[in-house]
Amino acid sequence: MPYKRVTLTHFLLQEQRRLGRSGTFTALMQDIITACKMISHEVNRGALAGNLGVAGSENVQGEEQKKLDVLANDIFLHMNALGGTYAAMASEELEDVHLVTGGAEGKYLLLFDPLDGSSNIDVNISVGSIFSILRLPEGASPNSKDVFLQPGVEQVAAGYACYGSSTMIVLTTGNGVNGFTLDRDIGMFILTHPNMSIPAEANEFAINASRARFWEPPVQRYIDECQAGKDGPRGRNFNMRWVASMVAEVHRILCRGGVFLYPTDSEMKKRGGKLRLMYEANPMAFIVEQAGGAASTGRQRIMEVQPTDLHQRIGVVLGSKDEVERIVRYHAE
Ligand code: AHM
Ligand code: MG
């Protein structure tokens, strides 16, 4: 019944009561929700608002920025500074920490990728925003990058917004994973996907196969075995997907299982990998684990990696537990 629906705000308030928490966390999530609604609006208007194409600048990683990368970053920085709940923020698009000044003394740190998968913007394919929330350690100054360098197991909450055929926010606070769909008519996110859970077994894998010549043997072995299908060692057929938008891939895996790999390989070994640990791998690992899946570098649980740099890159293997464990086993062998 439509009028019995639960909004994301109600859901957060219920959680707040259940855990006996103060309202700070609920307030801080409101700012993220508002930012995601605004970004969704801009993504949706696309060419009508002149939002497609490149901005003519590069980010800290030397990647060409799209207009929407810059806009989404500005929206995130602005909306999340107003509530006074964060001490500092870090973004894929900013080299240094962004201090939040002039407000109340914030107790949290926000890390985000404002628009992930931005190579897809101009071709009208799903993109998303990813966020991770950490506590500011007691007595620490938010002035330095060092306060951010906490392993993923320290995350208080993590989530993503997926700007797809509908806009969704998927969220964990360490007590399962819930998905909310934006109802544009009333401007609210509604709980539509309670207790999301990833099937342990899966028949779908996602990897950028154009990098096959650089893959390490365990990755090559896993993909070869999947591709061999019913006649191979796995004894069943697998299907393949690659959206080049991590948010969309993780969302598909949360809905119907599967495994996503962006492993480190011989060509990118020095850089560590393609995806960034702090605002891509860690939040997604937290969500996937909370939904009953697993997330590893192939050799180590992602959330136990001690970060050494804000923009550190890392190999990522995540999704259905049995498949991830198999890939980890292949690395150990
Ligand atoms: P971005 O944050 O610059 O958009 O890069 C991250 C994206 C992921 O969403 C996606 O899985 C990957 O890059 C796609 O890479 P590729 O272009 O090699 O397929
Ligand atoms: Mg990204």
PDB file of C-alpha atoms in Angstrom, residues 205-215 219 223 240-244 249 260-263 265 268 274:
ATOM      1  CA  PHE A 205      31.364 -12.565 -13.843  1.00  0.00           C
ATOM      2  CA  ALA A 206      32.424  -9.014 -14.684  1.00  0.00           C
ATOM      3  CA  ILE A 207      35.945  -8.104 -15.771  1.00  0.00           C
ATOM      4  CA  ASN A 208      37.513  -5.794 -18.360  1.00  0.00           C
ATOM      5  CA  ALA A 209      38.670  -8.562 -20.727  1.00  0.00           C
ATOM      6  CA  SER A 210      40.724  -6.139 -22.824  1.00  0.00           C
ATOM      7  CA  ARG A 211      43.384  -6.450 -20.101  1.00  0.00           C
ATOM      8  CA  ALA A 212      43.615 -10.265 -20.384  1.00  0.00           C
ATOM      9  CA  ARG A 213      47.227 -10.139 -21.621  1.00  0.00           C
ATOM     10  CA  PHE A 214      48.270  -8.514 -18.318  1.00  0.00           C
ATOM     11  CA  TRP A 215      46.327 -10.804 -15.946  1.00  0.00           C
ATOM     12  CA  VAL A 219      42.800 -14.519 -12.538  1.00  0.00           C
ATOM     13  CA  ILE A 223      38.184 -16.718 -16.147  1.00  0.00           C
ATOM     14  CA  MET A 240      29.682 -12.095 -18.624  1.00  0.00           C
ATOM     15  CA  ARG A 241      28.838  -8.422 -17.995  1.00  0.00           C
ATOM     16  CA  TRP A 242      30.978  -5.248 -18.040  1.00  0.00           C
ATOM     17  CA  VAL A 243      29.278  -1.880 -17.584  1.00  0.00           C
ATOM     18  CA  ALA A 244      32.512   0.022 -16.728  1.00  0.00           C
ATOM     19  CA  GLU A 249      28.140  -3.760 -11.342  1.00  0.00           C
ATOM     20  CA  PHE A 260      33.309  -8.333 -10.090  1.00  0.00           C
ATOM     21  CA  LEU A 261      37.046  -8.201 -10.686  1.00  0.00           C
ATOM     22  CA  TYR A 262      39.312  -5.234 -11.266  1.00  0.00           C
ATOM     23  CA  PRO A 263      42.471  -7.039 -10.194  1.00  0.00           C
ATOM     24  CA  ASP A 265      47.860  -6.921 -13.150  1.00  0.00           C
ATOM     25  CA  MET A 268      49.426  -1.664 -13.259  1.00  0.00           C
ATOM     26  CA  LYS A 274      42.815   0.852 -10.961  1.00  0.00           C
TER      27      LYS A 274
END
